[in-house]
Amino acid sequence: MNGSPLALWLGVAALLAAAVVAITIAIAWPRMQARLMQVAPARRARLSTAMCLAPLAAGVALVLACLLPSLYAALWPALDHCTHHADEHLHLCLAHPPTAALGLAGALVGAGALALVLLRGAPGLVRLLRAQGLLARLHDASSAGPGDVRSVDTDAAFSFAGGALRPTIFLSRGLQARLSAPELAAVLAHERAHVRRRDVLRRHVARLGALLHGPGTARALLSALELACEQACDEEAAAALGDRVQVAQAIVAVARLAPRPPPALAATTAGFTAEALTQRVTALLATPTPELAASRWHLLAAAALVLLAPALHHATETVLSLLARP
Amino acid sequence: MEHLWALGSGDVKSVHAALKARRITVNTIQSTLRRLYDKELLRRDKISHAHVYSPRLTRQEYQRQVLAEVVGDVLRGEADAALSAFVDLAAEVDEAHLRRLEQLIAERRGRSGGAA
């Protein structure tokens, strides 16, 4: 019997791993959410990003784990375990390509899942390209402002950090004219924190990873990431200015000046905006949660992958055998 | 547009002659001028056998129009995918809510002042 290509089996394994992790996070999210909110913002942003990327990372890690035994066998032939298998056993091995073929049900589910992910990602990609185009036009239509800021000559009051690879701060003249000097300093310190942390790029990467989550979980994780990034920048601004209340005051002042959106858009965002504003302001008025130093969990995960690769490889072969054509 | 702003008006031949160094064909110039006319950025008069184009807007008016369009699109949330705003550009927070937050800030300022 002609077997399906190794890449196809590895793809199916990656999709299964991603699905298991996505379902686990979806089930655990209601409990995790409350605990996550107690974590300091910068660490919360890292954790939210990691959870968005977890299904993708699990898929990639499992593919690596499946291929590592081939590498071990190439370096030390005594470790080649394929010879211990029966011939009809599914081999996830570079030296002994699989002889089993993927069954119709497995192929349909895999193709359906892949098509769903691509369909979900396409509108986001179109929105992103349009947004980047708009920012490029805004950059051309704006002028150099104070320091690293682009000044936008309009009465509307707004400020933001835009662009993924080369983030830029845009500040409208309307906002400059209506804020006091301390409020403006808080706004700029916050936007500089976004630029330093590369938050726009972080959100793009998280959105890409979130495509492998269910729609509800993806929305919840991305909202948590959004709030964590804003609060992390509030904290950096407060530290730079040495005054937390000044940043809280600037947030309320800018919210008061914010341009009114069309009613349809306002209806969908009002709840989140008001809640996020309250959380940001009350967090700044409270005693700050201490930030912990970045842990070395990724090194531990890499070591575990290297050590557990043969066991994961074998377990994956066994599970995938269930999807093989009889 | 740059050429027409500098000279005030011109036909396809004169614009092509001015942009010769860029190796743009007459057909490209012709279709570009027609598109700019369709977008109402140029005015067109037929003089003898040729269409003579002139800008409808001054350079400053055009730049203001472009800026207004881009800012409008940004404020409608069309660039949200690529930016992090200080306060959500679609913020719609009611007055009572803002007053409550301002009151909290004032109380905190009061406590800090009292403690100092």
Coordinates of C-alpha atoms in Angstrom, one line a residue:
Chain A
M1 CA 0.0 0.0 0.0
N2 CA 1.3 3.5 -0.9
G3 CA 1.6 5.6 2.3
S4 CA 0.7 9.3 2.7
P5 CA 3.6 11.7 2.8
L6 CA 5.3 12.2 6.1
A7 CA 4.5 16.0 5.9
L8 CA 0.8 15.2 5.7
W9 CA 1.0 13.0 8.8
L10 CA 3.0 15.6 10.7
G11 CA 0.4 18.2 9.6
V12 CA -2.4 16.1 11.0
A13 CA -0.4 15.6 14.3
A14 CA 0.1 19.3 14.6
L15 CA -3.6 20.0 14.0
L16 CA -4.5 17.4 16.7
A17 CA -2.1 18.9 19.2
A18 CA -3.3 22.4 18.5
A19 CA -6.9 21.3 18.9
V20 CA -6.2 19.6 22.3
V21 CA -4.4 22.7 23.6
A22 CA -7.1 25.1 22.3
I23 CA -9.9 23.0 23.9
T24 CA -8.0 22.8 27.2
I25 CA -7.6 26.6 27.3
A26 CA -11.2 27.1 26.4
I27 CA -12.3 24.9 29.3
A28 CA -9.8 26.4 31.8
W29 CA -10.3 30.0 30.7
P30 CA -13.1 31.0 33.1
R31 CA -10.9 30.0 36.1
M32 CA -7.7 31.3 34.5
Q33 CA -9.2 34.7 33.7
A34 CA -9.7 35.8 37.3
R35 CA -6.2 34.6 38.4
L36 CA -4.7 36.3 35.3
M37 CA -6.2 39.7 36.3
Q38 CA -4.2 39.5 39.6
V39 CA -0.9 39.3 37.7
A40 CA 1.0 42.6 37.0
P41 CA 0.2 44.0 33.6
A42 CA 3.5 43.4 31.7
R43 CA 3.6 39.7 32.8
R44 CA -0.1 39.4 32.1
A45 CA 0.6 40.6 28.5
R46 CA 3.3 38.0 28.1
L47 CA 1.0 35.3 29.5
S48 CA -1.9 36.3 27.3
T49 CA 0.3 36.3 24.2
A50 CA 1.6 32.9 25.2
M51 CA -1.9 31.6 25.6
C52 CA -2.9 33.0 22.2
L53 CA 0.1 31.2 20.7
A54 CA -0.2 28.0 22.7
P55 CA -2.1 25.9 20.1
L56 CA 0.4 26.9 17.4
A57 CA 3.4 26.3 19.7
A58 CA 2.0 22.9 20.6
G59 CA 1.6 21.9 17.0
V60 CA 5.2 23.0 16.2
A61 CA 6.6 21.3 19.3
L62 CA 4.9 18.0 18.5
V63 CA 6.3 18.1 14.9
L64 CA 9.8 18.7 16.4
A65 CA 9.2 15.9 19.0
C66 CA 8.2 13.5 16.2
L67 CA 11.3 14.3 14.1
L68 CA 13.9 14.4 16.9
P69 CA 14.1 10.5 17.2
S70 CA 15.1 10.5 13.5
L71 CA 17.9 12.9 14.3
Y72 CA 18.9 10.8 17.3
A73 CA 19.0 7.7 15.1
A74 CA 21.1 9.5 12.5
L75 CA 23.6 10.5 15.2
W76 CA 23.6 7.2 17.0
P77 CA 22.2 4.2 14.9
A78 CA 21.6 2.1 18.0
L79 CA 18.8 4.5 18.9
D80 CA 16.9 3.8 15.7
H81 CA 13.6 2.3 17.1
C82 CA 11.9 1.9 13.7
T83 CA 13.4 -1.6 13.4
H84 CA 11.5 -2.7 16.5
H85 CA 8.1 -1.8 14.9
A86 CA 6.1 -4.2 12.8
D87 CA 6.3 -3.2 9.1
E88 CA 2.7 -1.9 8.9
H89 CA 3.3 0.4 11.9
L90 CA 3.0 4.1 11.1
H91 CA 6.5 5.5 11.0
L92 CA 7.0 9.2 11.6
C93 CA 10.6 9.0 10.5
L94 CA 12.7 10.7 7.9
A95 CA 14.6 7.5 7.2
H96 CA 11.6 5.2 7.1
P97 CA 8.7 7.1 5.4
P98 CA 5.2 6.1 6.5
T99 CA 3.6 3.2 4.7
A100 CA 0.1 3.9 6.0
A101 CA -2.3 6.2 4.2
L102 CA -4.6 8.7 5.8
G103 CA -8.2 7.6 5.9
L104 CA -11.0 9.7 4.2
A105 CA -12.5 10.9 7.5
G106 CA -9.2 12.1 8.8
A107 CA -8.4 13.8 5.5
L108 CA -11.8 15.6 5.5
V109 CA -11.6 16.7 9.1
G110 CA -8.0 18.0 8.6
A111 CA -8.8 19.8 5.3
G112 CA -11.9 21.3 6.9
A113 CA -10.0 22.6 9.9
L114 CA -7.3 24.1 7.7
A115 CA -9.9 25.7 5.4
L116 CA -11.7 27.2 8.5
V117 CA -8.5 28.7 9.8
L118 CA -7.6 30.2 6.5
L119 CA -11.2 31.6 6.1
R120 CA -11.0 33.1 9.5
G121 CA -7.6 34.7 8.9
A122 CA -8.4 36.2 5.5
P123 CA -10.6 39.2 6.6
G124 CA -8.0 40.0 9.3
L125 CA -5.3 40.1 6.7
V126 CA -7.3 42.4 4.5
R127 CA -8.1 44.7 7.5
L128 CA -4.4 44.7 8.4
L129 CA -3.2 45.6 4.9
R130 CA -5.8 48.4 4.7
A131 CA -4.8 49.7 8.1
Q132 CA -1.1 49.7 7.2
G133 CA -2.0 51.6 4.0
L134 CA -4.0 54.2 6.0
L135 CA -1.2 54.7 8.4
A136 CA 1.3 55.2 5.6
R137 CA -1.0 57.9 4.1
L138 CA -1.4 59.5 7.6
H139 CA 2.4 59.5 7.9
D140 CA 2.7 61.4 4.6
A141 CA -0.1 63.8 5.5
S142 CA 1.3 64.6 9.0
S143 CA 4.3 66.6 9.9
A144 CA 7.3 66.1 12.3
G145 CA 6.2 67.1 15.8
P146 CA 8.1 67.3 19.1
G147 CA 10.8 64.6 19.3
D148 CA 9.8 61.3 17.8
V149 CA 6.1 62.3 17.3
R150 CA 4.2 62.9 14.0
S151 CA 1.8 65.8 14.5
V152 CA -1.6 65.5 12.7
D153 CA -3.1 68.8 11.8
T154 CA -6.7 68.2 12.8
D155 CA -9.1 69.4 15.4
A156 CA -10.1 65.9 16.4
A157 CA -8.4 64.8 19.7
F158 CA -6.5 61.5 19.5
S159 CA -3.2 59.9 20.0
F160 CA -1.9 56.5 19.1
A161 CA 1.2 54.4 18.3
G162 CA 0.8 52.9 14.9
G163 CA 2.7 50.5 12.7
A164 CA 4.1 47.0 13.4
L165 CA 7.7 47.0 12.3
R166 CA 8.5 50.7 12.6
P167 CA 6.0 52.0 15.2
T168 CA 5.3 55.7 15.1
I169 CA 3.5 58.0 17.6
F170 CA 0.7 60.1 16.0
L171 CA -0.6 63.0 18.0
S172 CA -3.4 65.3 16.8
R173 CA -3.1 69.1 17.2
G174 CA -6.6 69.0 18.7
L175 CA -5.3 66.9 21.5
Q176 CA -2.2 69.0 22.0
A177 CA -4.2 72.1 22.2
R178 CA -6.7 70.8 24.8
L179 CA -4.5 68.9 27.2
S180 CA -2.5 70.4 30.0
A181 CA 1.3 69.9 29.9
P182 CA 1.3 67.2 32.6
E183 CA -1.5 65.3 30.8
L184 CA 0.3 65.6 27.5
A185 CA 3.5 64.3 29.1
A186 CA 1.5 61.2 30.4
V187 CA 0.0 60.6 27.0
L188 CA 3.5 60.7 25.3
A189 CA 5.1 58.5 28.0
H190 CA 2.3 55.9 27.4
E191 CA 2.7 55.9 23.6
R192 CA 6.5 55.7 23.9
A193 CA 6.0 52.6 26.1
H194 CA 3.8 51.1 23.3
V195 CA 6.7 51.8 20.8
R196 CA 9.3 50.3 23.1
R197 CA 7.3 47.2 23.8
R198 CA 6.3 46.8 20.1
D199 CA 2.7 46.2 21.2
V200 CA 1.3 46.5 17.7
L201 CA 3.5 43.7 16.4
R202 CA 2.7 41.7 19.5
R203 CA -1.0 42.0 18.8
H204 CA -0.5 40.9 15.2
V205 CA 1.4 37.8 16.3
A206 CA -1.2 37.0 19.0
R207 CA -4.1 37.4 16.4
L208 CA -2.3 35.0 14.1
G209 CA -2.0 32.4 17.0
A210 CA -5.6 33.0 18.1
L211 CA -6.9 31.7 14.7
L212 CA -6.4 28.2 16.1
H213 CA -8.6 29.0 19.1
G214 CA -12.4 28.9 19.1
P215 CA -13.9 32.4 18.3
G216 CA -15.1 33.0 21.9
T217 CA -11.8 32.1 23.5
A218 CA -9.8 34.1 20.8
R219 CA -11.9 37.2 21.6
A220 CA -11.5 36.8 25.3
L221 CA -7.7 36.2 25.1
L222 CA -7.2 39.2 22.7
S223 CA -9.3 41.5 24.9
A224 CA -7.2 40.4 27.9
L225 CA -4.0 41.1 26.0
E226 CA -5.3 44.5 24.8
L227 CA -6.1 45.5 28.4
A228 CA -2.8 44.1 29.7
C229 CA -0.8 46.1 27.1
E230 CA -2.6 49.3 27.9
Q231 CA -2.1 48.8 31.6
A232 CA 1.6 47.9 31.1
C233 CA 2.1 51.2 29.2
D234 CA 0.2 53.1 31.9
E235 CA 2.6 51.6 34.5
E236 CA 5.6 52.6 32.4
A237 CA 4.3 56.1 32.0
A238 CA 3.6 56.3 35.7
A239 CA 7.1 55.2 36.5
A240 CA 8.6 57.6 34.0
L241 CA 6.7 60.6 35.4
G242 CA 6.8 59.4 39.0
D243 CA 3.1 60.1 39.4
R244 CA 0.4 57.4 38.9
V245 CA -2.5 59.8 39.4
Q246 CA -1.2 62.1 36.6
V247 CA -1.6 59.2 34.2
A248 CA -5.1 58.4 35.5
Q249 CA -6.1 62.0 35.0
A250 CA -4.7 62.0 31.4
I251 CA -6.8 58.9 30.6
V252 CA -10.0 60.5 31.8
A253 CA -9.2 63.8 30.1
V254 CA -8.5 62.0 26.7
A255 CA -11.7 59.9 27.1
R256 CA -13.7 63.1 27.6
L257 CA -12.2 64.5 24.3
A258 CA -12.4 61.3 22.3
P259 CA -14.2 61.7 19.0
R260 CA -17.7 60.2 19.0
P261 CA -18.0 57.1 16.8
P262 CA -20.9 56.3 14.6
P263 CA -23.8 54.9 16.7
A264 CA -23.5 51.3 15.3
L265 CA -19.8 51.2 16.2
A266 CA -20.4 52.8 19.6
A267 CA -23.0 50.1 20.5
T268 CA -20.5 47.3 20.0
T269 CA -17.6 48.9 21.8
A270 CA -19.1 51.0 24.6
G271 CA -19.3 48.3 27.2
F272 CA -15.7 47.2 26.8
T273 CA -14.4 50.8 26.5
A274 CA -16.1 51.9 29.7
E275 CA -15.0 48.8 31.6
A276 CA -11.4 49.0 30.3
L277 CA -11.2 52.7 31.3
T278 CA -12.4 52.0 34.8
Q279 CA -9.9 49.1 35.2
R280 CA -7.0 51.3 34.0
V281 CA -7.9 54.2 36.2
T282 CA -8.7 52.2 39.3
A283 CA -5.4 50.2 38.9
L284 CA -3.5 53.4 38.7
L285 CA -5.1 54.7 41.9
A286 CA -4.4 51.5 43.7
T287 CA -1.1 50.1 45.0
P288 CA 0.7 48.6 42.1
T289 CA 1.1 44.8 41.7
P290 CA 4.9 44.0 41.8
E291 CA 6.3 42.8 38.5
L292 CA 8.2 39.5 38.7
A293 CA 11.3 38.9 36.7
A294 CA 10.8 36.9 33.5
S295 CA 11.0 33.2 34.3
R296 CA 13.0 30.6 32.3
W297 CA 10.1 28.4 31.6
H298 CA 10.9 28.3 27.9
L299 CA 14.3 26.7 28.7
L300 CA 12.6 24.1 30.8
A301 CA 10.0 23.4 28.0
A302 CA 12.8 23.0 25.5
A303 CA 14.7 20.5 27.8
A304 CA 11.5 18.6 28.4
L305 CA 10.9 18.4 24.6
V306 CA 14.3 16.9 24.0
L307 CA 14.0 14.4 26.8
L308 CA 10.4 13.4 26.1
A309 CA 10.7 13.4 22.3
P310 CA 10.9 9.5 21.9
A311 CA 7.8 9.0 24.1
L312 CA 5.8 11.8 22.4
H313 CA 6.9 10.4 19.0
H314 CA 5.7 7.0 19.8
A315 CA 2.4 8.1 21.4
T316 CA 1.7 10.3 18.3
E317 CA 2.4 7.3 16.0
T318 CA -0.1 5.2 18.0
V319 CA -2.8 7.9 17.9
L320 CA -2.3 8.6 14.2
S321 CA -2.5 4.9 13.4
L322 CA -6.2 5.2 14.4
L323 CA -6.7 7.6 11.5
A324 CA -5.0 5.4 8.9
R325 CA -7.0 3.8 6.1
P326 CA -7.7 0.1 7.1
Chain B
M1 CA -0.6 67.0 -10.0
E2 CA 2.8 68.5 -9.1
H3 CA 3.4 69.6 -12.7
L4 CA -0.1 71.1 -13.1
W5 CA 0.2 72.9 -9.7
A6 CA 3.5 74.4 -11.0
L7 CA 2.2 75.5 -14.4
G8 CA -1.5 76.0 -13.7
S9 CA -2.6 73.8 -16.7
G10 CA -1.4 71.5 -19.4
D11 CA -2.4 68.9 -22.0
V12 CA -1.2 65.3 -22.3
K13 CA 1.7 66.3 -24.5
S14 CA 3.0 69.0 -22.2
V15 CA 2.7 66.7 -19.1
H16 CA 4.5 63.9 -21.0
A17 CA 7.3 66.3 -22.0
A18 CA 7.7 67.4 -18.4
L19 CA 7.9 63.8 -17.1
K20 CA 10.0 62.4 -20.0
A21 CA 12.9 61.7 -17.7
R22 CA 10.7 59.1 -15.8
R23 CA 10.1 57.1 -19.1
I24 CA 6.3 57.2 -18.7
T25 CA 4.3 56.6 -21.9
V26 CA 1.8 59.0 -23.3
N27 CA -0.9 56.5 -22.8
T28 CA -0.1 56.2 -19.1
I29 CA -0.2 60.0 -18.8
Q30 CA -3.5 60.2 -20.6
S31 CA -5.2 57.5 -18.5
T32 CA -3.8 59.1 -15.3
L33 CA -5.1 62.5 -16.2
R34 CA -8.5 61.0 -17.0
R35 CA -8.6 59.2 -13.7
L36 CA -7.7 62.4 -11.8
Y37 CA -10.5 64.2 -13.8
D38 CA -12.9 61.4 -12.9
K39 CA -12.0 61.8 -9.2
E40 CA -12.8 65.5 -9.6
L41 CA -9.2 66.6 -8.8
L42 CA -8.8 68.1 -12.2
R43 CA -10.9 70.4 -14.4
R44 CA -10.9 69.7 -18.2
D45 CA -11.4 72.1 -21.1
K46 CA -11.3 71.3 -24.8
I47 CA -9.1 73.7 -26.6
S48 CA -8.8 73.1 -30.3
H49 CA -8.4 69.2 -30.5
A50 CA -6.8 68.7 -27.1
H51 CA -8.1 68.4 -23.6
V52 CA -6.3 70.9 -21.3
Y53 CA -6.3 69.9 -17.6
S54 CA -6.0 72.2 -14.6
P55 CA -6.2 71.5 -10.9
R56 CA -9.6 72.0 -9.2
L57 CA -7.8 72.5 -5.8
T58 CA -4.7 74.2 -4.7
R59 CA -2.0 72.0 -3.2
Q60 CA -2.9 73.1 0.3
E61 CA -6.6 72.4 -0.3
Y62 CA -5.8 69.0 -1.7
Q63 CA -3.5 68.1 1.3
R64 CA -6.3 69.2 3.7
Q65 CA -8.8 67.1 1.8
V66 CA -6.5 64.0 1.9
L67 CA -5.8 64.5 5.6
A68 CA -9.5 64.9 6.4
E69 CA -10.3 61.7 4.5
V70 CA -7.5 59.7 6.2
V71 CA -8.3 61.0 9.7
G72 CA -12.0 60.2 9.1
D73 CA -11.1 56.6 8.2
V74 CA -8.8 56.3 11.2
L75 CA -11.5 57.6 13.6
R76 CA -14.0 55.2 12.1
G77 CA -11.7 52.4 13.3
E78 CA -10.4 51.3 9.9
A79 CA -6.8 51.4 11.1
D80 CA -7.5 49.7 14.4
A81 CA -5.7 46.6 13.3
A82 CA -2.4 48.4 13.2
L83 CA -2.5 50.8 16.1
S84 CA -2.6 51.1 19.9
A85 CA -4.6 54.2 21.0
F86 CA -4.1 55.9 24.3
V87 CA -7.9 55.7 24.7
D88 CA -9.9 53.6 22.3
L89 CA -10.7 55.8 19.2
A90 CA -14.2 54.5 19.4
A91 CA -14.6 55.5 23.1
E92 CA -18.2 56.2 24.0
V93 CA -18.2 56.6 27.7
D94 CA -21.1 58.4 29.3
E95 CA -20.7 61.6 31.3
A96 CA -21.8 60.1 34.6
H97 CA -19.1 57.4 34.2
L98 CA -16.4 60.0 33.5
R99 CA -17.5 62.1 36.5
R100 CA -17.3 59.0 38.8
L101 CA -13.7 58.4 37.6
E102 CA -12.8 62.1 38.1
Q103 CA -14.3 61.9 41.6
L104 CA -12.1 58.8 42.4
I105 CA -9.0 60.7 41.1
A106 CA -9.9 63.8 43.2
E107 CA -10.4 61.7 46.3
R108 CA -7.0 60.0 45.8
R109 CA -5.4 63.5 45.2
G110 CA -7.1 64.6 48.4
R111 CA -5.8 61.7 50.4
S112 CA -2.2 62.1 49.0
G113 CA -2.4 65.8 49.8
G114 CA -3.7 65.1 53.3
A115 CA -1.0 62.5 53.9
A116 CA 1.8 64.8 52.7

